[in-house]
Structures are given as C-alpha cells and as structure tokens.
C-alpha cells in the first residue's frame, strides 16, 4: 500500500434561466458596469484562476451548457446596492450553480456535449465566476474574502442542502473533491466529485433493504480553505444530533491506480511537500518533518475508521476494494519516519495515514475528529477511488469513450460500496 500511495500522489434543471436568480435572466450580455468613484481595486487572479487563460478551461462550461452563469453573473453584481445585498446575491447564485450541476449529473438538465456525470464543468464554471466576483468594483465597502467564501460554500453544496429527515430513512453524508494536478494535465477530472454530484439528494436502497438518503458536497483542493474550516463547516451541521443529522459519514477522494481502498487510519499531520495544492501552495510539512494544520482541534495522532469495512469491502467488481491499514509514523523516541503496513504503534507521531499526508488524508482526519467530538458512535471513515484514466492523447479533446467508460464504472461502484454499508 505504501507503493500505491506514492504512485497515486505522482499520478495524481432544463435551462440556465430556470435556475438563475431573477436578476440574471434579463440579458445574455451583461451591461457595462463601470467602477464607481472610490471603488475597491479588483483582486489579482491567483494561480488557480490563472489556468482559465487556457481555452480548454473556458470550453468546459460552454460544452456543458453552464456558460450562462459566467456571462450573466457580472450583470447581477452590477445591480447590487449594498454589502448585505451582495451577500444574498452570491449565495443565491452559488446555490443555483450547485443545483444546476447536480441536476445535470443526474440527467435532469440536458445541455452541451460533455457527459452528464462530468464534474469538470462545475469546477471551471465556479472558478470563472470567482474571477468575475474578484473583478467587481462596487461603490461601497465589501468584505471580498467573506463574499468569496459565501459563494464557494454555496456552490459546493454546503448551504441549502439538508437531509429531508424522513422517518425510517437512513442518512449518509459524503464529500468529494475538485480536480487537481492541473498543471500536469488541465483536463483532469475527479471521480469523487463526479460521484458526489450524482449522489446528492438521491434515495437508494441499501443491501439490508433499508432506504437511505445521500447528501454530498465537493471540497476544494486548497490548504487555505482547510485552514479556514471548510471541512468543519461541511460536516458540522450533519453531525449535530437531530432528525436531519447523518447516520454515517465518509469522505471520498481519488486515490490509487486500479482499486478502491477504505482507509483504516487517518493521520493528524501534513507531509505532502513538495506536492502543491491547486493554487500551488505548499503545506509546510514533509515526510521528515510533518506539520499540524492551523486551526485543527485536539485529537489523537491517528484516528481509526468506524465504517463497516467488512461489508463494504465485499464489493469486488469491477474494481477490487481493499482495507488499507498502512501508515507512516515517527515512532516514540525516534526522529526518523517509518512505513508500517499494520497501523501505528503507541506514542508515535503521525506522518501519513492510509491516504498519505495530503488533503485526502486531512479531510478524513478533520471530519472524523469532529465526529468523535460530536457523535462518537456514528460510523465514519474515508474511501479512495481508483485513479481516473483514459483521456484522449489529442490534447484538444476534452473527453473520449475510454475516459467516460472508466468514470462511469468508478462512480457506479462508489454507490455500490455505500449501499453495502447496510449489509
């Protein structure tokens, strides 16, 4: 499993106007919105936004029928008169974008020639909209960071996305991730994000015959968002006891070539440097000197999964599903990291969990640390999907039959693994 973890790191509605807030439906081309006297200067694009200069990035919203969000967002911003209105507007637009992406992934919103299940249009549409938001120059003071956070949360499913609370229906909460490793291959997708979009709000039957509702979010691949508590904002409301709380949680991310793994252990620390996040930021932690993330609450060095792993690993097709017990630790009394296949030893310092020392491991640790604080009896853990391969060799082609077939197989098996949790 150590070999697999390192290999994975290296590999690493019916129309737009029906979903947009009313202010968006007035024109396809936004009117001019000159900067008001004394307006705040626009924010400079970050490294992630900078990839939008590649024409393929702009093609994803267009080929999915989501480009209306990008075109019409500036006009809506121009109509805002105060900071409170701005907050309401970015929240409404974020939620509309999220719902459009969910509807598209579940076949309720035809549009474009990319496959419905593709997670990339949501990612690139959201990113293009953040550029428009950062470039907006209102004539009144706004908290740009707060507005952007509000838009990000809303467009990722963190708001207005509660369980229905139907009696007798179990509630499963999952998270996926954005695409990453885009400097190497801009066309990359993330099957965990695709699975989240396909599963959000769905009612399924578990293998024991009980009904379950699934709710999902898609998280960013950025250390700063984790430092600012996005995992806790996503999972916290679903862990507060009540009729709309989760009965099981699991984070999901893209992991190893050719197989699924349920990670037995999540480590407390970051150790993925020099591998960057999507804005090319580093974590500050390496294999030799792991680092604890800012703002992380108290917890053990390693947390063990409480998912029903025997039942969930019974799903063995089309990909094998394994329980991964490997970790990397610095043993008590030592200064050098050691790879272990059978879990941590007492008193050791965490270097990497089964999911490595990157954000896939951290989402598992953060969500389950919070679970142990709020709902310790609740099953929780982390699922790694196979690496999604099969992009066409021609760099200008966004998709192809092999890629789409692999994505379909992986995301369908995610559902089967979750269904088996009722076994």
Coordinates of C-alpha atoms in Angstrom, one line a residue:
X1 CA 0.0 0.0 0.0
X2 CA 3.0 2.3 0.6
X3 CA 3.9 1.9 -3.1
X4 CA 0.3 2.6 -4.2
X5 CA 0.1 5.7 -2.1
X6 CA 3.2 7.2 -3.7
X7 CA 2.1 6.2 -7.1
X8 CA -1.2 7.9 -6.6
X9 CA 0.4 11.1 -5.4
X10 CA 2.5 11.1 -8.6
X11 CA -0.5 10.3 -10.8
X12 CA -2.1 12.4 -9.1
X13 CA -33.0 21.9 -14.3
X14 CA -33.9 22.3 -18.0
X15 CA -32.3 25.6 -18.9
X16 CA -30.0 28.2 -17.4
X17 CA -32.7 30.8 -16.9
X18 CA -34.8 28.3 -15.0
X19 CA -32.2 28.1 -12.3
X20 CA -30.6 31.5 -12.1
X21 CA -31.9 34.2 -9.7
X22 CA -34.3 36.6 -11.3
X23 CA -31.7 39.3 -11.8
X24 CA -29.8 37.1 -14.1
X25 CA -32.4 36.3 -16.7
X26 CA -32.7 39.8 -18.2
X27 CA -29.9 39.6 -20.8
X28 CA -27.3 37.3 -22.2
X29 CA -24.8 40.1 -22.5
X30 CA -24.1 42.0 -19.2
X31 CA -24.4 45.7 -19.4
X32 CA -21.4 47.9 -18.7
X33 CA -20.6 48.2 -15.0
X34 CA -18.0 51.0 -14.6
X35 CA -16.2 51.3 -11.4
X36 CA -17.7 53.8 -9.0
X37 CA -15.6 56.6 -7.6
X38 CA -13.6 55.3 -4.7
X39 CA -14.3 51.7 -5.6
X40 CA -12.1 48.9 -4.2
X41 CA -9.4 47.7 -6.6
X42 CA -10.1 44.2 -8.0
X43 CA -8.2 41.3 -6.7
X44 CA -5.5 39.8 -8.8
X45 CA -6.1 36.3 -10.2
X46 CA -4.4 33.6 -8.2
X47 CA -2.6 30.6 -9.7
X48 CA -5.8 28.5 -9.9
X49 CA -7.7 31.3 -11.7
X50 CA -4.8 31.8 -14.0
X51 CA -5.4 28.5 -15.7
X52 CA -8.5 29.9 -17.2
X53 CA -6.3 31.5 -19.8
X54 CA -6.1 28.1 -21.4
X55 CA -9.0 28.0 -23.9
X56 CA -9.8 24.4 -22.9
X57 CA -10.7 25.7 -19.4
X58 CA -13.4 28.1 -20.8
X59 CA -14.7 25.3 -23.0
X60 CA -15.9 23.1 -20.2
X61 CA -18.8 25.5 -19.1
X62 CA -19.7 26.0 -22.8
X63 CA -19.8 22.3 -23.6
X64 CA -21.9 21.6 -20.5
X65 CA -24.4 24.4 -21.0
X66 CA -23.3 26.2 -17.9
X67 CA -21.7 29.2 -19.6
X68 CA -24.7 31.4 -19.0
X69 CA -23.7 31.5 -15.3
X70 CA -20.4 33.0 -16.3
X71 CA -21.9 35.5 -18.8
X72 CA -24.7 36.8 -16.6
X73 CA -23.0 37.0 -13.2
X74 CA -21.4 40.4 -13.8
X75 CA -24.8 41.9 -14.7
X76 CA -26.3 40.7 -11.4
X77 CA -23.4 42.1 -9.5
X78 CA -23.9 45.5 -11.2
X79 CA -27.4 45.6 -9.7
X80 CA -26.3 45.2 -6.1
X81 CA -26.7 48.3 -3.9
X82 CA -25.1 47.4 -0.6
X83 CA -23.0 44.8 1.2
X84 CA -26.0 42.8 2.5
X85 CA -27.4 42.6 -1.0
X86 CA -24.1 41.3 -2.3
X87 CA -24.0 38.6 0.3
X88 CA -27.5 37.5 -0.6
X89 CA -26.8 37.5 -4.3
X90 CA -23.6 35.5 -4.2
X91 CA -25.3 32.9 -2.0
X92 CA -28.2 32.6 -4.4
X93 CA -26.0 32.3 -7.4
X94 CA -23.8 29.7 -5.7
X95 CA -26.7 27.6 -4.8
X96 CA -28.2 27.9 -8.3
X97 CA -24.9 26.7 -9.8
X98 CA -24.7 23.8 -7.4
X99 CA -28.2 22.7 -8.2
X100 CA -27.6 23.1 -11.9
X101 CA -24.6 20.8 -11.7
X102 CA -26.4 18.2 -9.6
X103 CA -29.4 18.2 -11.9
X104 CA -27.1 17.9 -14.9
X105 CA -25.2 15.0 -13.3
X106 CA -28.5 13.2 -12.5
X107 CA -29.9 13.6 -16.0
X108 CA -32.5 16.3 -15.3
X109 CA -30.8 19.2 -17.1
X110 CA -29.7 18.3 -20.6
X111 CA -27.2 20.6 -22.3
X112 CA -23.9 20.5 -24.1
X113 CA -22.0 17.6 -25.5
X114 CA -20.0 16.6 -22.4
X115 CA -21.3 13.6 -20.4
X116 CA -23.8 14.4 -17.7
X117 CA -21.7 12.9 -14.9
X118 CA -18.6 15.0 -15.7
X119 CA -17.5 17.0 -12.7
X120 CA -15.2 19.4 -14.6
X121 CA -17.9 21.9 -15.8
X122 CA -18.8 22.8 -12.2
X123 CA -15.2 23.3 -11.3
X124 CA -14.3 25.6 -14.2
X125 CA -17.7 27.5 -14.1
X126 CA -17.2 28.2 -10.4
X127 CA -13.6 29.3 -11.0
X128 CA -14.6 31.7 -13.8
X129 CA -17.3 33.2 -11.6
X130 CA -14.8 33.8 -8.8
X131 CA -12.8 35.8 -11.3
X132 CA -15.9 38.0 -12.1
X133 CA -16.5 38.4 -8.4
X134 CA -12.9 39.4 -7.7
X135 CA -13.0 41.9 -10.6
X136 CA -16.2 43.6 -9.4
X137 CA -15.7 47.1 -8.2
X138 CA -18.7 48.3 -6.2
X139 CA -19.1 51.8 -4.9
X140 CA -19.4 50.6 -1.3
X141 CA -17.2 48.6 1.0
X142 CA -17.5 44.8 0.8
X143 CA -15.6 42.0 2.6
X144 CA -14.3 40.3 -0.5
X145 CA -13.0 37.3 1.4
X146 CA -16.3 36.8 3.1
X147 CA -18.2 37.1 -0.2
X148 CA -15.9 34.6 -1.9
X149 CA -16.3 32.2 0.9
X150 CA -20.0 32.5 0.8
X151 CA -20.1 31.8 -2.9
X152 CA -17.7 28.9 -2.6
X153 CA -19.7 27.3 0.2
X154 CA -23.0 27.7 -1.7
X155 CA -21.6 26.4 -5.0
X156 CA -20.2 23.3 -3.3
X157 CA -23.3 22.2 -1.6
X158 CA -22.6 23.4 1.9
X159 CA -25.7 25.5 2.1
X160 CA -29.4 24.8 1.4
X161 CA -28.6 21.1 1.2
X162 CA -30.1 19.4 4.2
X163 CA -31.4 15.9 4.6
X164 CA -35.2 15.7 4.3
X165 CA -35.4 13.9 7.7
X166 CA -37.9 11.3 6.5
X167 CA -38.7 8.8 9.2
X168 CA -37.3 5.3 8.6
X169 CA -34.8 6.6 6.0
X170 CA -31.1 6.4 6.9
X171 CA -28.9 9.4 6.1
X172 CA -25.5 9.1 4.6
X173 CA -23.3 12.2 4.1
X174 CA -20.3 12.2 1.8
X175 CA -17.7 14.6 0.4
X176 CA -15.8 14.6 -2.8
X177 CA -13.0 16.8 -4.3
X178 CA -12.3 19.2 -7.2
X179 CA -9.9 18.0 -9.9
X180 CA -6.2 18.5 -9.0
X181 CA -2.8 18.1 -10.6
X182 CA -3.9 20.5 -13.3
X183 CA -0.5 21.9 -14.1
X184 CA 0.4 18.5 -15.4
X185 CA -2.9 17.8 -17.2
X186 CA -5.5 20.5 -17.3
X187 CA -8.3 18.2 -18.5
X188 CA -8.2 16.0 -15.4
X189 CA -11.4 15.1 -13.6
X190 CA -12.0 13.7 -10.1
X191 CA -14.4 10.8 -9.8
X192 CA -15.0 11.6 -6.2
X193 CA -16.5 15.0 -7.3
X194 CA -18.5 13.2 -10.0
X195 CA -19.9 10.7 -7.5
X196 CA -20.9 13.5 -5.1
X197 CA -22.9 15.2 -7.9
X198 CA -24.6 12.0 -9.0
X199 CA -25.5 11.0 -5.4
X200 CA -26.6 14.3 -3.8
X201 CA -30.2 14.1 -2.7
X202 CA -30.7 10.6 -4.0
X203 CA -32.8 7.9 -2.2
X204 CA -31.2 4.5 -2.5
X205 CA -31.8 1.0 -1.1
X206 CA -29.1 -0.5 1.0
X207 CA -28.1 -4.2 0.8
X208 CA -30.1 -4.9 4.0
X209 CA -33.2 -3.5 2.4
X210 CA -33.4 -0.2 4.2
X211 CA -33.8 3.1 2.4
X212 CA -31.2 5.8 2.6
X213 CA -30.8 9.4 1.5
X214 CA -27.4 10.6 0.4
X215 CA -26.2 14.2 0.7
X216 CA -22.9 15.4 -0.7
X217 CA -20.5 18.3 -1.0
X218 CA -17.5 18.9 -3.2
X219 CA -14.4 20.3 -1.4
X220 CA -11.6 22.4 -2.8
X221 CA -8.0 21.2 -3.2
X222 CA -6.6 24.2 -1.3
X223 CA -4.8 24.2 2.1
X224 CA -6.0 27.7 2.9
X225 CA -9.7 26.6 2.7
X226 CA -9.0 23.7 5.1
X227 CA -7.2 26.1 7.4
X228 CA -10.3 28.3 7.4
X229 CA -12.5 25.4 8.5
X230 CA -14.4 24.4 5.3
X231 CA -14.4 20.7 6.4
X232 CA -15.9 21.6 9.7
X233 CA -18.5 23.8 8.1
X234 CA -19.4 21.0 5.7
X235 CA -19.6 18.2 8.3
X236 CA -20.6 20.0 11.5
X237 CA -24.3 20.6 10.7
X238 CA -24.6 17.0 9.7
X239 CA -23.2 15.8 13.0
X240 CA -25.5 17.7 15.3
X241 CA -28.0 15.3 16.7
X242 CA -31.5 15.6 15.3
X243 CA -33.9 14.3 12.6
X244 CA -31.7 15.8 9.8
X245 CA -28.3 14.6 11.1
X246 CA -26.3 12.0 9.3
X247 CA -26.3 8.3 10.3
X248 CA -23.0 7.7 8.6
X249 CA -20.3 9.9 7.1
X250 CA -17.4 9.2 4.7
X251 CA -15.1 11.4 2.8
X252 CA -14.2 10.3 -0.7
X253 CA -11.2 11.2 -2.9
X254 CA -9.2 9.9 -5.8
X255 CA -6.5 7.5 -4.7
X256 CA -4.7 4.5 -6.1
X257 CA -4.4 3.0 -9.6
X258 CA -6.8 0.2 -10.3
X259 CA -8.5 -0.3 -7.0
X260 CA -10.7 1.2 -4.2
X261 CA -9.4 1.4 -0.7
X262 CA -11.1 2.0 2.6
X263 CA -8.5 3.8 4.8
X264 CA -8.2 2.2 8.2
X265 CA -6.2 5.2 9.6
X266 CA -6.2 9.0 9.1
X267 CA -3.1 10.8 10.3
X268 CA -3.2 14.2 12.1
X269 CA -0.4 15.9 10.1
X270 CA 0.5 17.1 6.6
X271 CA 3.6 15.7 4.9
X272 CA 2.9 16.0 1.1
X273 CA 5.5 18.7 0.2
X274 CA 6.8 19.4 -2.4
X275 CA 3.5 18.4 -4.0
X276 CA 1.4 21.6 -4.2
X277 CA -2.4 22.3 -3.9
X278 CA -4.4 23.9 -6.7
X279 CA -3.1 27.4 -6.0
X280 CA 0.5 26.0 -6.0
X281 CA 0.7 26.4 -2.2
X282 CA 2.6 24.0 0.0
X283 CA 1.5 22.6 3.3
X284 CA 4.8 23.2 5.2
X285 CA 5.0 19.5 6.1
X286 CA 7.3 16.8 4.7
X287 CA 7.9 13.2 5.4
X288 CA 10.8 14.0 7.6
X289 CA 9.1 17.0 9.3
X290 CA 5.3 16.6 9.3
X291 CA 3.3 19.7 10.2
X292 CA 0.0 20.1 12.0
X293 CA -2.6 22.1 10.1
X294 CA -3.6 25.5 11.5
X295 CA -6.8 25.6 13.4
X296 CA -7.1 21.8 13.9
X297 CA -8.8 20.9 17.1
X298 CA -7.4 18.4 19.7
X299 CA -7.2 14.8 18.7
X300 CA -5.0 11.7 18.6
X301 CA -2.2 11.3 16.2
X302 CA -4.1 8.7 14.3
X303 CA -7.9 8.1 14.1
X304 CA -9.3 4.7 13.1
X305 CA -12.2 4.3 10.7
X306 CA -15.5 3.1 12.2
X307 CA -17.1 2.2 8.9
X308 CA -18.4 -1.3 8.4
X309 CA -15.4 -2.2 6.4
X310 CA -16.0 -6.0 6.2
X311 CA -19.3 -5.4 4.4
X312 CA -18.0 -2.5 2.3
X313 CA -15.0 -4.5 1.0
X314 CA -17.4 -7.3 -0.1
X315 CA -17.9 -5.3 -3.3
X316 CA -15.2 -6.5 -5.7
X317 CA -16.2 -5.6 -9.2
X318 CA -15.3 -4.1 -11.5
X319 CA -12.5 -2.9 -9.2
X320 CA -11.2 -4.7 -6.1
X321 CA -11.9 -2.9 -2.8
X322 CA -9.3 -3.3 0.0
X323 CA -8.9 -2.2 3.6
X324 CA -5.7 -0.3 3.8
X325 CA -4.0 -0.5 7.2
X326 CA -0.8 1.2 6.2
X327 CA 0.6 4.3 7.9
X328 CA 3.8 6.3 8.1
X329 CA 4.9 7.3 11.6
X330 CA 7.8 8.6 13.6
X331 CA 7.9 6.0 16.4
X332 CA 8.2 7.1 20.0
X333 CA 11.7 8.0 20.9
X334 CA 12.8 8.2 17.2
X335 CA 13.3 11.1 14.8
X336 CA 13.0 9.1 11.5
X337 CA 9.8 8.2 9.7
X338 CA 8.9 4.5 9.4
X339 CA 6.4 2.9 7.0
X340 CA 4.1 0.3 8.6
X341 CA 1.6 -2.0 7.0
X342 CA -0.3 -2.8 10.1
X343 CA -1.2 0.6 11.6
X344 CA 0.6 2.9 14.1
X345 CA 2.5 2.0 17.2
X346 CA 1.7 3.6 20.7
X347 CA 3.1 7.0 21.2
X348 CA 4.2 7.6 17.6
X349 CA 3.8 10.9 15.7
X350 CA 1.7 10.8 12.5
X351 CA 3.4 11.4 9.2
X352 CA 0.8 9.9 6.9
X353 CA -2.4 8.0 7.1
X354 CA -3.5 5.4 4.6
X355 CA -4.5 8.4 2.4
X356 CA -1.0 9.9 2.6
X357 CA -0.1 13.3 4.0
X358 CA -2.2 15.4 1.6
X359 CA -5.7 16.8 1.7
X360 CA -7.5 13.5 1.2
X361 CA -6.0 12.3 4.5
X362 CA -6.7 15.6 6.1
X363 CA -10.4 15.6 5.2
X364 CA -10.6 12.1 6.8
X365 CA -8.9 13.3 9.9
X366 CA -10.8 16.5 10.3
X367 CA -14.3 15.0 9.6
X368 CA -13.7 12.1 12.0
X369 CA -12.1 14.2 14.7
X370 CA -15.3 16.2 14.6
X371 CA -17.4 13.0 14.6
X372 CA -15.6 11.7 17.7
X373 CA -16.3 15.1 19.4
X374 CA -20.0 15.3 18.5
X375 CA -21.3 11.8 17.6
X376 CA -18.7 9.2 18.6
X377 CA -21.0 6.2 17.9
X378 CA -21.5 7.3 14.3
X379 CA -19.8 5.2 11.6
X380 CA -17.2 7.3 9.7
X381 CA -14.1 7.0 7.5
X382 CA -12.6 7.6 4.1
X383 CA -12.9 5.9 0.7
X384 CA -10.4 6.2 -2.1
X385 CA -11.5 5.6 -5.6
X386 CA -9.2 4.3 -8.4
X387 CA -7.4 6.9 -10.5
X388 CA -9.5 8.1 -13.4
X389 CA -7.6 7.4 -16.7
X390 CA -8.4 7.3 -20.4
X391 CA -8.2 10.9 -21.6
X392 CA -7.6 11.1 -25.3
X393 CA -4.0 11.5 -26.5
X394 CA -5.0 14.6 -28.5
X395 CA -4.6 17.5 -26.1
X396 CA -7.5 19.5 -27.6
X397 CA -10.1 16.7 -26.9
X398 CA -11.9 17.1 -23.6
X399 CA -13.3 13.6 -23.4
X400 CA -13.4 10.3 -25.0
X401 CA -15.0 6.8 -24.8
X402 CA -12.4 5.2 -22.6
X403 CA -12.3 8.1 -20.2
X404 CA -16.1 8.2 -20.0
X405 CA -16.4 4.5 -19.5
X406 CA -13.9 4.5 -16.7
X407 CA -15.7 7.4 -15.0
X408 CA -19.0 5.6 -15.2
X409 CA -17.6 2.4 -13.8
X410 CA -15.9 4.1 -10.8
X411 CA -18.8 6.3 -9.8
X412 CA -21.3 3.4 -10.1
X413 CA -19.1 1.3 -7.8
X414 CA -18.9 4.2 -5.3
X415 CA -22.7 3.8 -4.9
X416 CA -22.4 0.0 -4.5
X417 CA -19.8 0.4 -1.8
X418 CA -22.0 2.9 0.0
X419 CA -25.0 0.6 -0.4
X420 CA -23.1 -2.3 1.1
X421 CA -22.7 -0.3 4.3
X422 CA -26.2 -1.5 5.2
X423 CA -25.1 -5.1 5.0

